[in-house]
mmCIF file of C-alpha atoms (C1' of nucleotides) in Angstrom:
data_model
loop_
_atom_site.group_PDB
_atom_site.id
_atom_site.type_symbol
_atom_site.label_atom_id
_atom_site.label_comp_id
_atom_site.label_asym_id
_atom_site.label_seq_id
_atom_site.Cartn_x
_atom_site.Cartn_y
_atom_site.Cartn_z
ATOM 1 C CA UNK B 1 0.000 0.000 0.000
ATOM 2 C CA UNK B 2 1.962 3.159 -0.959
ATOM 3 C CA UNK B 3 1.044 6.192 0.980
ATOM 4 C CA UNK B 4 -1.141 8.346 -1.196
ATOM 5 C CA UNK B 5 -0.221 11.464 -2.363
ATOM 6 C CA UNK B 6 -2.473 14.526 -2.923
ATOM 7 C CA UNK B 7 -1.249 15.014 -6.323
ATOM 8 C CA UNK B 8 -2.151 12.004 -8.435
ATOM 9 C CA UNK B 9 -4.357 9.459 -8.791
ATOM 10 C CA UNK B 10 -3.583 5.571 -9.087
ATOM 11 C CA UNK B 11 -6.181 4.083 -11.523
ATOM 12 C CA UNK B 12 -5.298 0.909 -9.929
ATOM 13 C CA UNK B 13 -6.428 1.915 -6.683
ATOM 14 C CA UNK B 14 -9.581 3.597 -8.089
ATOM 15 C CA UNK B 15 -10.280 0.443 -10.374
ATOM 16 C CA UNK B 16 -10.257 -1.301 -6.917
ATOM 17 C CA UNK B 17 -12.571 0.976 -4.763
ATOM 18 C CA UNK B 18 -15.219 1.259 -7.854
ATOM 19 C CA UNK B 19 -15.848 -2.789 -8.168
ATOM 20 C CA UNK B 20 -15.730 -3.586 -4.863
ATOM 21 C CA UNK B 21 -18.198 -0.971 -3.460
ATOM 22 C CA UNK B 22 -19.996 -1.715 -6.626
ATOM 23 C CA UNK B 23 -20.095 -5.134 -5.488
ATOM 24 C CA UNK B 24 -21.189 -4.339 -2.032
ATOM 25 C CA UNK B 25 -24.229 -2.509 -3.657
ATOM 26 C CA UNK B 26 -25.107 -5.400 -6.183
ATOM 27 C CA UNK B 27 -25.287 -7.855 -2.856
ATOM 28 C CA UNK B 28 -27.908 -5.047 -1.348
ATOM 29 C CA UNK B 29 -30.086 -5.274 -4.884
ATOM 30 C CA UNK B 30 -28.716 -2.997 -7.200
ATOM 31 C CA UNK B 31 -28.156 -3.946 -10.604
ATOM 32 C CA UNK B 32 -24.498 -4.366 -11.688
ATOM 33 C CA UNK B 33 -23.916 -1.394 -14.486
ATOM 34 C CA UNK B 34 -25.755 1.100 -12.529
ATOM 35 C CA UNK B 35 -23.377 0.336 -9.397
ATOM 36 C CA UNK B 36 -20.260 0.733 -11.300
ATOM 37 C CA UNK B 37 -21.003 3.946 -13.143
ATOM 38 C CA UNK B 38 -22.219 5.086 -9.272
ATOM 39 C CA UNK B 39 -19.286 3.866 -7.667
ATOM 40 C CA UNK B 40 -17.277 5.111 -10.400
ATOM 41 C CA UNK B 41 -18.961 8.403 -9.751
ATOM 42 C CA UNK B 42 -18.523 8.672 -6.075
ATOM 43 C CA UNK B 43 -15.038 7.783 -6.642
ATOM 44 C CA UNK B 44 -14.180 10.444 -9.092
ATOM 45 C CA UNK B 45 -12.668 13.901 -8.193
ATOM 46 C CA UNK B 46 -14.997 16.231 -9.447
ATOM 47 C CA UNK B 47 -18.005 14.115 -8.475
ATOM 48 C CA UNK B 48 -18.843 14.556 -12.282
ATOM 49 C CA UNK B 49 -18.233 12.223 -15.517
ATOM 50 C CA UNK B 50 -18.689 11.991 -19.148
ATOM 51 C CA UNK B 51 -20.254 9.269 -20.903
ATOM 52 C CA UNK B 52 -16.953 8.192 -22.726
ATOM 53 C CA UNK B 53 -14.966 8.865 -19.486
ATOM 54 C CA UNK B 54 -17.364 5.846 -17.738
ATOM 55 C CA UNK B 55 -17.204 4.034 -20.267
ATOM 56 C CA UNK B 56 -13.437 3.984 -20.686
ATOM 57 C CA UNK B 57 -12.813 3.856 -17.001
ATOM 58 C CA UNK B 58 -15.343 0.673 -16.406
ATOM 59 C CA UNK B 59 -14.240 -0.765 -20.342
ATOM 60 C CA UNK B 60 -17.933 -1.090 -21.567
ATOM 61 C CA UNK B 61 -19.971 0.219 -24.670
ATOM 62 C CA UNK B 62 -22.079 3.607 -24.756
ATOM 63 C CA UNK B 63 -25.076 1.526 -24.317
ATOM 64 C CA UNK B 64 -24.435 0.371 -21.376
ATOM 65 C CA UNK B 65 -23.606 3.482 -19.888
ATOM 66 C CA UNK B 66 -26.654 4.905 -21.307
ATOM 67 C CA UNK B 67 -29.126 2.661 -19.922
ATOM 68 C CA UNK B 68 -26.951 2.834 -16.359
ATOM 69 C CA UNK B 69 -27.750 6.344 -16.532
ATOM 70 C CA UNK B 70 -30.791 6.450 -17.295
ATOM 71 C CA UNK B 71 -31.704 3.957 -14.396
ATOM 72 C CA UNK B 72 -29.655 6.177 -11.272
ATOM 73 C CA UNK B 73 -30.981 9.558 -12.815
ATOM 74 C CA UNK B 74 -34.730 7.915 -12.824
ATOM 75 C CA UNK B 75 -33.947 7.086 -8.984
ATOM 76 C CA UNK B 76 -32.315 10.816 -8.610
ATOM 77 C CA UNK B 77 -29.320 9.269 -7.468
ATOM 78 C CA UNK B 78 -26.900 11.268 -10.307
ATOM 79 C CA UNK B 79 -28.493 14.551 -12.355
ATOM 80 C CA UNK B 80 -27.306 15.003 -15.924
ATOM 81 C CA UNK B 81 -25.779 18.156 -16.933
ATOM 82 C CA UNK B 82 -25.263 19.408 -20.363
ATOM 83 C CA UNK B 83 -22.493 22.134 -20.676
ATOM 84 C CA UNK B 84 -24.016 24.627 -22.701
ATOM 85 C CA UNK B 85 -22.536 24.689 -25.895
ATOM 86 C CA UNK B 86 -21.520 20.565 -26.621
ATOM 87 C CA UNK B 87 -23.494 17.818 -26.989
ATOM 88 C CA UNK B 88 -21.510 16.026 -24.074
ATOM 89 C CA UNK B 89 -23.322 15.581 -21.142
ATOM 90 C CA UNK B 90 -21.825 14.920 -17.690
ATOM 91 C CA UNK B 91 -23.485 12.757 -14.647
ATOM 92 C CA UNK B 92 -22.991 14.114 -11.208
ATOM 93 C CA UNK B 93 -23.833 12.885 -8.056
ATOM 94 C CA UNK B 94 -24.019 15.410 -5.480
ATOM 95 C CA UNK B 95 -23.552 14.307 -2.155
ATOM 96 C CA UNK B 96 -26.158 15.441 -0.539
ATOM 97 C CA UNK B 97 -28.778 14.811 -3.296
ATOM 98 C CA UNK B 98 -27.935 10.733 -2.930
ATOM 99 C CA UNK B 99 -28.529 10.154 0.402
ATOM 100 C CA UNK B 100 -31.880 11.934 0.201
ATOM 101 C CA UNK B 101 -32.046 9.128 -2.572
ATOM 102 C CA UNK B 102 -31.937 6.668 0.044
ATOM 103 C CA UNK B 103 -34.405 7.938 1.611
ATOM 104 C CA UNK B 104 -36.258 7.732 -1.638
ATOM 105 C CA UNK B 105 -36.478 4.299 -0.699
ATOM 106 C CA UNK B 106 -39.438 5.609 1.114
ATOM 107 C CA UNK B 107 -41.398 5.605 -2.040
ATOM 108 C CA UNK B 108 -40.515 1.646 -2.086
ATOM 109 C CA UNK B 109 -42.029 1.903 1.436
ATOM 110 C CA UNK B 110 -44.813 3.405 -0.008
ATOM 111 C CA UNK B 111 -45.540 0.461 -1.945
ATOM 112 C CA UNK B 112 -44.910 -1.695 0.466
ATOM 113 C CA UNK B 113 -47.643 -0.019 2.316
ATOM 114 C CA UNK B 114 -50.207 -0.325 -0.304
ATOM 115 C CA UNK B 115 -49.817 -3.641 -0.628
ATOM 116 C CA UNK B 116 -49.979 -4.608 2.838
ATOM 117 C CA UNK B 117 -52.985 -2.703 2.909
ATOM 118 C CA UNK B 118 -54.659 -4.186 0.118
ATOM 119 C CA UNK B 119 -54.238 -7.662 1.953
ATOM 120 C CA UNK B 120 -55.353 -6.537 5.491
ATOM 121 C CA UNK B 121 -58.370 -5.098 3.444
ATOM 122 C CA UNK B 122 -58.963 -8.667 1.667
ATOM 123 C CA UNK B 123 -58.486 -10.940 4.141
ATOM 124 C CA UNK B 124 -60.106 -9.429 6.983
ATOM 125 C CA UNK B 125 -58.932 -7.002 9.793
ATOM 126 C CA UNK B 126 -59.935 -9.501 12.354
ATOM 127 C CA UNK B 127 -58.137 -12.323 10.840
ATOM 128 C CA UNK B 128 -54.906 -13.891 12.553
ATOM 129 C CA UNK B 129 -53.224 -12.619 9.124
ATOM 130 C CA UNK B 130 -54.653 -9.547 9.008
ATOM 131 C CA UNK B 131 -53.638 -8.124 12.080
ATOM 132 C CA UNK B 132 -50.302 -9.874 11.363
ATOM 133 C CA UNK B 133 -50.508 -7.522 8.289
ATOM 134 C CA UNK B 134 -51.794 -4.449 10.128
ATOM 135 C CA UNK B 135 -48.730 -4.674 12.780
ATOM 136 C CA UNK B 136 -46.214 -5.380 9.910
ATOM 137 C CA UNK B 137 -48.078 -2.114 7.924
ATOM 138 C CA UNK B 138 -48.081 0.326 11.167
ATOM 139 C CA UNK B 139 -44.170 -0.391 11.468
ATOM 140 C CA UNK B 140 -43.713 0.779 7.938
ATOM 141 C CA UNK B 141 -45.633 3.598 8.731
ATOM 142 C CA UNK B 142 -43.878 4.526 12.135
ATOM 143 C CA UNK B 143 -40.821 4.253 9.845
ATOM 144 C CA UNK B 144 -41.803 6.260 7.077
ATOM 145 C CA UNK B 145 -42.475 8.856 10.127
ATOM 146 C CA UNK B 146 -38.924 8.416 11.606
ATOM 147 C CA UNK B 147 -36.640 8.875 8.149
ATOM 148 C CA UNK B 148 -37.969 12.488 7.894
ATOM 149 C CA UNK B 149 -36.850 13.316 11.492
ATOM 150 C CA UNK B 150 -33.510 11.340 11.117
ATOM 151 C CA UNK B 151 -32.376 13.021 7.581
ATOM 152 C CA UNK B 152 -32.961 16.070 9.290
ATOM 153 C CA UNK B 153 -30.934 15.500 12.296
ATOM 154 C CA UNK B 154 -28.495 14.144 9.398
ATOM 155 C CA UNK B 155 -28.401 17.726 7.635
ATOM 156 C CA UNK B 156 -27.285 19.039 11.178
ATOM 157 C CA UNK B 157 -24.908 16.912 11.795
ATOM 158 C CA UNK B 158 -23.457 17.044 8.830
ATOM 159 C CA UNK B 159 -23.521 20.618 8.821
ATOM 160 C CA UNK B 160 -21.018 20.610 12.249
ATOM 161 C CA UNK B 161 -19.276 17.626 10.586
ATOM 162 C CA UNK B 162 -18.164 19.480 7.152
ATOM 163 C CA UNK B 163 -19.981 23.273 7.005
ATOM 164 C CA UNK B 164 -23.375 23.493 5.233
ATOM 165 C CA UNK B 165 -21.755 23.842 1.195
ATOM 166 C CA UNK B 166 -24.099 22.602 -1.002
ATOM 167 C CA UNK L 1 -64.489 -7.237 -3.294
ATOM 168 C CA UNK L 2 -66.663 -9.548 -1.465
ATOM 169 C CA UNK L 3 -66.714 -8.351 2.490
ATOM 170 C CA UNK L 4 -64.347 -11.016 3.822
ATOM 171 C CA UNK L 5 -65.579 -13.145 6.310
ATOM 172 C CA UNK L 6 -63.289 -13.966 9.416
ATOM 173 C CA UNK L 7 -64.332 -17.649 9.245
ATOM 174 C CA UNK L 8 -63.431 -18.842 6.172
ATOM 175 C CA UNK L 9 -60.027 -17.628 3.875
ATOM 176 C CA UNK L 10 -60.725 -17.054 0.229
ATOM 177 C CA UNK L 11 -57.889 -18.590 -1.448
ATOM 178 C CA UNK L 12 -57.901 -16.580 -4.117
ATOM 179 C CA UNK L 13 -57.910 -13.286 -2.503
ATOM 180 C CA UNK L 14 -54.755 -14.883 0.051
ATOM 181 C CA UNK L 15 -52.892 -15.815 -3.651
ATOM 182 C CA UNK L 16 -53.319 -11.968 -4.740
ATOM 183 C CA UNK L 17 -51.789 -10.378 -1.590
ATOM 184 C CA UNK L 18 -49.458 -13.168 -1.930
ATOM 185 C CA UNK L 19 -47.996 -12.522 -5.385
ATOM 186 C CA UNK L 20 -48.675 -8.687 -5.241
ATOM 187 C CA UNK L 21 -46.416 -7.906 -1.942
ATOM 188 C CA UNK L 22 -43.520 -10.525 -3.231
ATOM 189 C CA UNK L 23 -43.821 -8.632 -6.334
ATOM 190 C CA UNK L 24 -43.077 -5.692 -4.012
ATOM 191 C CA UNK L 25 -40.544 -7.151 -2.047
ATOM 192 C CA UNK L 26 -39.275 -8.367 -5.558
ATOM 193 C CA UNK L 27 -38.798 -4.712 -7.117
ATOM 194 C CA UNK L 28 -36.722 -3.888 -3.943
ATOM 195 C CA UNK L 29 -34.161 -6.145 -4.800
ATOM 196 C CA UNK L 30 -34.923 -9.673 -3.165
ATOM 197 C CA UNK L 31 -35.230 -12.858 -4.914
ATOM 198 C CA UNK L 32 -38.464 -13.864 -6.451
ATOM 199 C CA UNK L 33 -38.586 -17.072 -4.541
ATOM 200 C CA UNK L 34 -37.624 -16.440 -1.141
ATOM 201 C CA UNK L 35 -40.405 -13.047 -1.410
ATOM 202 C CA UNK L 36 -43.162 -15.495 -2.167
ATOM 203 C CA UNK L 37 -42.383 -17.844 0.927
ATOM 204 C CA UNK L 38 -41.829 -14.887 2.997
ATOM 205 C CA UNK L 39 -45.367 -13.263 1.743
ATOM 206 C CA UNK L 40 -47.012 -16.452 2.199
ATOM 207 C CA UNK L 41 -45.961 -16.949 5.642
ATOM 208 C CA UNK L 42 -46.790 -13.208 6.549
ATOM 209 C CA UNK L 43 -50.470 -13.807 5.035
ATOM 210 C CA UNK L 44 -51.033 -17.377 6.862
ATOM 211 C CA UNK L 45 -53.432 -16.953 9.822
ATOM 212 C CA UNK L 46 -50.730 -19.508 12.124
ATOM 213 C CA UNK L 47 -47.687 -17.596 10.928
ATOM 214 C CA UNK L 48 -46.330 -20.822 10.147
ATOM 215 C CA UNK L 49 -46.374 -23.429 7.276
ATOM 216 C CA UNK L 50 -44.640 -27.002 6.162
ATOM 217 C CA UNK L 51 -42.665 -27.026 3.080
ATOM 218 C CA UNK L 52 -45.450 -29.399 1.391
ATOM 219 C CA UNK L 53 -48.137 -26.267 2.350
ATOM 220 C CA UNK L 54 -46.013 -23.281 0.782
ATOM 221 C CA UNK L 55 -45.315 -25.845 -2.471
ATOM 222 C CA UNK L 56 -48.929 -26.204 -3.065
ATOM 223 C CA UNK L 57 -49.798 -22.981 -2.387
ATOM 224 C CA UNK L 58 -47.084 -21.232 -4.236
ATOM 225 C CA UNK L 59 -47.224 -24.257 -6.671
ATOM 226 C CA UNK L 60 -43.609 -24.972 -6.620
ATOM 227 C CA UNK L 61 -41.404 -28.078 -5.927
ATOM 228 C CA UNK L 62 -40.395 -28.803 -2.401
ATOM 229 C CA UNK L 63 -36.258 -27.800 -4.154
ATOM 230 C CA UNK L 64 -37.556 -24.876 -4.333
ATOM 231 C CA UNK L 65 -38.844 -24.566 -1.054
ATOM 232 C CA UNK L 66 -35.866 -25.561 0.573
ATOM 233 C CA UNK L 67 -33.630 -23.029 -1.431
ATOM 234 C CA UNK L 68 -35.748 -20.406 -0.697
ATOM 235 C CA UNK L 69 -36.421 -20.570 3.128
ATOM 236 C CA UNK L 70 -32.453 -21.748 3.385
ATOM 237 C CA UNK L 71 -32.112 -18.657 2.310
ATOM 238 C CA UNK L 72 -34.687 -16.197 4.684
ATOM 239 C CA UNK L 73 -33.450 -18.573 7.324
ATOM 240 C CA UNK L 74 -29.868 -16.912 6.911
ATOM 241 C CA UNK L 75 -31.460 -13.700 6.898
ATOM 242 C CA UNK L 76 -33.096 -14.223 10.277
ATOM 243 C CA UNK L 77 -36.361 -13.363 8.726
ATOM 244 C CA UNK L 78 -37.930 -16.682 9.530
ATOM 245 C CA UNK L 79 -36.802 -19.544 11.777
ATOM 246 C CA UNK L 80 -37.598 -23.125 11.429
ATOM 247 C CA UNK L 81 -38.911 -25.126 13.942
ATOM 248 C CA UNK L 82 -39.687 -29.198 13.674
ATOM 249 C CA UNK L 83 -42.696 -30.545 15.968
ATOM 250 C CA UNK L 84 -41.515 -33.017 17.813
ATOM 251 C CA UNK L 85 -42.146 -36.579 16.473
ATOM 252 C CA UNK L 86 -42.146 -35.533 12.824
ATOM 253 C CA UNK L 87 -39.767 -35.350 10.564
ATOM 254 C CA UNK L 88 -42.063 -32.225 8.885
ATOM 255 C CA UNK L 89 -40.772 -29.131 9.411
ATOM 256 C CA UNK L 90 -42.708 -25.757 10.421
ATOM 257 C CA UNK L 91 -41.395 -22.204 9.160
ATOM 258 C CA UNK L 92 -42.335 -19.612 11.239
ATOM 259 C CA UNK L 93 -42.588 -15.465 11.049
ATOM 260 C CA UNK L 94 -42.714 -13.828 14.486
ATOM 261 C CA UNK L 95 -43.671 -10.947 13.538
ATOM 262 C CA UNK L 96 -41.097 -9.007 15.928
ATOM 263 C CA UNK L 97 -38.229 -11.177 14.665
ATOM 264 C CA UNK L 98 -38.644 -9.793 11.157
ATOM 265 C CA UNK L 99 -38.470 -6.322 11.546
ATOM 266 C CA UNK L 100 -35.361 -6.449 13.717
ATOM 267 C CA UNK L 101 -33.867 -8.095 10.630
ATOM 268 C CA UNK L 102 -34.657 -5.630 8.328
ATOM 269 C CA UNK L 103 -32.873 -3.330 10.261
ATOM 270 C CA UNK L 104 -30.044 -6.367 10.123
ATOM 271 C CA UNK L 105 -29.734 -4.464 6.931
ATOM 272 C CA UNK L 106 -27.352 -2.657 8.876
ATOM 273 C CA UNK L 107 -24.915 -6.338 8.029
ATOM 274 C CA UNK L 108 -24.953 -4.435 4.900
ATOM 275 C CA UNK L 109 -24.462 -1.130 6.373
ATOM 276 C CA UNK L 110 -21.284 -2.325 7.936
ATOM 277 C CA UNK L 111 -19.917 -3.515 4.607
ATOM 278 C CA UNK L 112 -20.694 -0.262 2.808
ATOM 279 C CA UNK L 113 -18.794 1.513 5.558
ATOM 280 C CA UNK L 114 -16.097 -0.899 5.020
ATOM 281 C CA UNK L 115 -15.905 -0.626 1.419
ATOM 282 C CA UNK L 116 -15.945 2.964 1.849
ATOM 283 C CA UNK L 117 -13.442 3.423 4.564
ATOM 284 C CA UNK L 118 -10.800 1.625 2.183
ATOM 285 C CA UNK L 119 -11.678 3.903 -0.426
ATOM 286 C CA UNK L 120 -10.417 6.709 1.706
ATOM 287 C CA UNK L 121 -7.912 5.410 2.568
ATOM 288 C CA UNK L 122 -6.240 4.320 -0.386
ATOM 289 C CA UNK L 123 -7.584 7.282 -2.226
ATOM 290 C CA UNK L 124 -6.177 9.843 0.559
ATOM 291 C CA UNK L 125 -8.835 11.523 2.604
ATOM 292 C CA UNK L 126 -7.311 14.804 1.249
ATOM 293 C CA UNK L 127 -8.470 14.747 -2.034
ATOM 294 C CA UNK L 128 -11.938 15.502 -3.455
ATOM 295 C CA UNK L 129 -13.399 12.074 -3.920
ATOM 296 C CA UNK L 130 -11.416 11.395 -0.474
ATOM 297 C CA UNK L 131 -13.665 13.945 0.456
ATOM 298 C CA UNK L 132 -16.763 12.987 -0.607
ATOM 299 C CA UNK L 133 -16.156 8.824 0.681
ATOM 300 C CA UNK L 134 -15.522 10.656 4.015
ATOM 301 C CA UNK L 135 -18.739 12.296 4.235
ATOM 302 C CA UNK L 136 -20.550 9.795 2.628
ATOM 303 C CA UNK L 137 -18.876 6.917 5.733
ATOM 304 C CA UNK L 138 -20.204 9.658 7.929
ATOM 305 C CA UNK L 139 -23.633 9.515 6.751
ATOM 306 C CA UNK L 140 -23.627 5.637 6.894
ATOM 307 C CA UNK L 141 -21.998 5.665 10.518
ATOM 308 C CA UNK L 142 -24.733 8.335 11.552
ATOM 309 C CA UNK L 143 -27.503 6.084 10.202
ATOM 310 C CA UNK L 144 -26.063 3.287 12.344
ATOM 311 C CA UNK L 145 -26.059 5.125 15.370
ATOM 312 C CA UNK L 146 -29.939 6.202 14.725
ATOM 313 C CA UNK L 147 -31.272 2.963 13.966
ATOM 314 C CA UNK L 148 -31.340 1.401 16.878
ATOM 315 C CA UNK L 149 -32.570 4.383 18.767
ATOM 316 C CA UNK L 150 -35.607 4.511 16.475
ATOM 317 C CA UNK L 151 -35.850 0.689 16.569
ATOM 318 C CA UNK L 152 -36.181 1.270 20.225
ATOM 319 C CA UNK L 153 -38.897 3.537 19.894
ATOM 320 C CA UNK L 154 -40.589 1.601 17.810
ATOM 321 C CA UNK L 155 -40.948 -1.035 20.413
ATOM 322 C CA UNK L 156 -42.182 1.410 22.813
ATOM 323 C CA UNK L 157 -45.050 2.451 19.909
ATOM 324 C CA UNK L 158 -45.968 -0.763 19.044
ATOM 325 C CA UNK L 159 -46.478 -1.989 22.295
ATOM 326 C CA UNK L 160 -49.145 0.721 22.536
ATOM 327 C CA UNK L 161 -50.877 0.227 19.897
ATOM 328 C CA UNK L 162 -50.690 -3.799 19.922
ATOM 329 C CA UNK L 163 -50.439 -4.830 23.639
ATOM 330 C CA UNK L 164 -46.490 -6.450 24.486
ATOM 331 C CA UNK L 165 -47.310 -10.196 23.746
ATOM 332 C CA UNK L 166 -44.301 -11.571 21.839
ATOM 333 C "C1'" DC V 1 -32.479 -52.250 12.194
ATOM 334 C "C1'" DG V 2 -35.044 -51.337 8.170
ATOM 335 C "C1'" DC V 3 -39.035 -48.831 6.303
ATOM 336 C "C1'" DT V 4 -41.046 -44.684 5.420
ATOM 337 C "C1'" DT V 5 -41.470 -39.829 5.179
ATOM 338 C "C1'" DC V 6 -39.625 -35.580 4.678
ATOM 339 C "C1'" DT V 7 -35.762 -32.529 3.399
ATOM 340 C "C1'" DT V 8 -31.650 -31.366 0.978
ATOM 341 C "C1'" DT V 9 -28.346 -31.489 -2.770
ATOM 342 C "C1'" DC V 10 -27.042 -31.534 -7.515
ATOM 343 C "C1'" DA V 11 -26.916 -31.486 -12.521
ATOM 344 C "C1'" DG V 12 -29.101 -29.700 -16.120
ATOM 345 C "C1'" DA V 13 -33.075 -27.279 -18.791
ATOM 346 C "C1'" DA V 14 -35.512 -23.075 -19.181
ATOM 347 C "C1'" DA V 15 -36.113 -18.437 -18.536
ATOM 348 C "C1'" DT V 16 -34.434 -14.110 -17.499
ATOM 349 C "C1'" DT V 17 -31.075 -10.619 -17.358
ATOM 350 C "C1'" DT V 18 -27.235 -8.175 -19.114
ATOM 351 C "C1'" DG V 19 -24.286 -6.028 -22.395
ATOM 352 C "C1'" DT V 20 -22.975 -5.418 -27.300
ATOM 353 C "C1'" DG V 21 -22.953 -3.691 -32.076
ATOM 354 C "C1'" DA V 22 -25.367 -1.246 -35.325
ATOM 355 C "C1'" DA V 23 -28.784 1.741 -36.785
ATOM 356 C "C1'" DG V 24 -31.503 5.790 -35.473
ATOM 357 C "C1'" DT V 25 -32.079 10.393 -33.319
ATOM 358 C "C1'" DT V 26 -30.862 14.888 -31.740
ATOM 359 C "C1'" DA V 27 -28.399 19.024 -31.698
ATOM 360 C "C1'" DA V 28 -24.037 21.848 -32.332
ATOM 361 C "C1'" DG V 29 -21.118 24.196 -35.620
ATOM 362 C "C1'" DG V 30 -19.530 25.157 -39.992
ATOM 363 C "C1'" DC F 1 -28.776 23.294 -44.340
ATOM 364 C "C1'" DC F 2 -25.466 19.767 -44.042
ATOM 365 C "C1'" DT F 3 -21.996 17.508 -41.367
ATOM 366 C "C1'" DT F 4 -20.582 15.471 -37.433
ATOM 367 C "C1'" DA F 5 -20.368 14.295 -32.527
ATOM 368 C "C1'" DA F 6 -22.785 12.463 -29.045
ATOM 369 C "C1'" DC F 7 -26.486 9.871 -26.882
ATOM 370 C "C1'" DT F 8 -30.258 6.409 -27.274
ATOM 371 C "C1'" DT F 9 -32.794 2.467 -28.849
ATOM 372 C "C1'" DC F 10 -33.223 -2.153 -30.478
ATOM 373 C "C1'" DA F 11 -32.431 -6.967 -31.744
ATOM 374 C "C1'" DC F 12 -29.666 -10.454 -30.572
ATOM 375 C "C1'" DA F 13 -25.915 -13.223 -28.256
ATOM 376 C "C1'" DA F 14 -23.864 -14.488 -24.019
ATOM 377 C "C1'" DA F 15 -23.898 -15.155 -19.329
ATOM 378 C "C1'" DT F 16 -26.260 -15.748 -15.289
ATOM 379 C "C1'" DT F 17 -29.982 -17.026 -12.519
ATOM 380 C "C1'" DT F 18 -33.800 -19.856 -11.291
ATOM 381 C "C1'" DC F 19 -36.383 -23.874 -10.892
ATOM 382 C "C1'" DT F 20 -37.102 -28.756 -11.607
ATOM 383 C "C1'" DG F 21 -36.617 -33.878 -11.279
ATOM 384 C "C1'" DA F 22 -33.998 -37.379 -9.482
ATOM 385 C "C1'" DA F 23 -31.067 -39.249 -6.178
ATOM 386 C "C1'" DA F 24 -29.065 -39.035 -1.700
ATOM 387 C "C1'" DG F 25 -29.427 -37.965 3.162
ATOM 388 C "C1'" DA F 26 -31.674 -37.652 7.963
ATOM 389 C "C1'" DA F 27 -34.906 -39.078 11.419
ATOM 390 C "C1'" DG F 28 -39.076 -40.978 13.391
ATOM 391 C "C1'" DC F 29 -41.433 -45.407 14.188
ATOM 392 C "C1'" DG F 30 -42.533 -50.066 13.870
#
DNA sequence: CGCTTCTTTCAGAAATTTGTGAAGTTAAGG
DNA sequence: CCTTAACTTCACAAATTTCTGAAAGAAGCG
């Protein structure tokens, strides 16, 4: 492990951060491309990258960058930017915007929520299940309450940790 | 939507909740098979069914069965028990157990910190994307910390609403 | 002990997912 | 406008995943 300077950056040691995070994420769900190009993005100094720059960096086609893209913008987990003035377009994540991401989870919650209460509706409030149902839906719904207090305890903290730039 | 009657269970309705919340569970990122088990159990009145009742129901071969509660088993979301005098074999949701494994999500929390506290290190917690791993460990190490303390509370909730049986 | 019943393991077939190359689309710049 | 650079879409090939049937492995019970 050579000390790390400042100065440059050893692909090598990127390479190595970007699959195995990437990795981590694919065990929690994620689909593999969209992980990389993340990773990849976390990973990168300006917290910015071009299409051919991901794809050179992670050695696939356009396509599959493209439809990586398309997936972590659609879960506002990067924004796209076009600098005005060429038709390149550059994926950011900014820190702050993924973790509220996360928390967009909370729309999978949602979800969750509607189907649990579809069945408690169906098979009867009274039922064995359906009260097994209704407990399991309340805790999603003390949850959902919970995040919003949390990330904003998060913002504070974070603000002491590291100064409030955006 | 015929009013459901607590005496008898509607298969068919039971099947819907069944393949709608796995479907759910599914889109979050966890297998198809193990989400159908683990909706099945959730929407039995007991809490509880043999391998040769979750085949029928779910209509799939007792290999499949076995692969897919293996597999909640390891994530502590259901735990096996075998009747005494029979070799048949009973898998179970308490209700409590399952929530306090979702929050064993944290397993994967620890890896992302992990994976992310190598990245800073080998990427020098100077530079930008140093940087921006740092605050993004922080985030994950503040979640940590808040987690239980809301799991806590959520005990304390749920026992009001629900009554402490366990 | 051996029979029977249930569960697990394993190899392979089927289905799904994933990524590529090539054609299509959009928009900048001459 | 026409050219060209970039991104996207699509059909298909490859790889992976998922489930099954069959055989092997436990464990009760006579």
């Amino acid at each position: 492990m050579a000390e790390p300077s400042a100065r440059e950056r050893d692909p090598e040691a990127v390479s190595q951060f970007v699959e195995g995070f990437a990795a981590q994420l694919v065990e929690a769900g994620m689909q593999r491309m969209p992980a990389r190009v993340f990773a990849a993005l976390l990973a990168s100094d300006s917290g910015a990258m071009t299409s051919a720059e991901l794809g050179e960096q992670l050695q696939v086609s356009p396509a599959a960058v493209s439809g990586a893209v398309r997936y972590l913008a659609q879960q506002h987990m990067v924004s796209r930017e076009r600098e005005p003035g060429s038709r390149r377009e550059r994926y950011r994540v900014h820190s702050n915007q993924w973790y509220e991401a996360l928390t967009n989870r909370d729309a999978v919650l949602k979800r969750w929520e509607t189907a649990l209460r579809a069945g408690v509706d169906s098979l009867g409030p009274a039922t064995p299940a359906g009260r097994r149902l209704s407990e399991t839906l309340a805790f999603f719904e003390f949850i959902d309450g919970e995040v919003a207090a949390m990330m904003e305890r998060w913002r504070a903290h974070r603000e002491k940790l590291f100064g409030d730039d955006a």
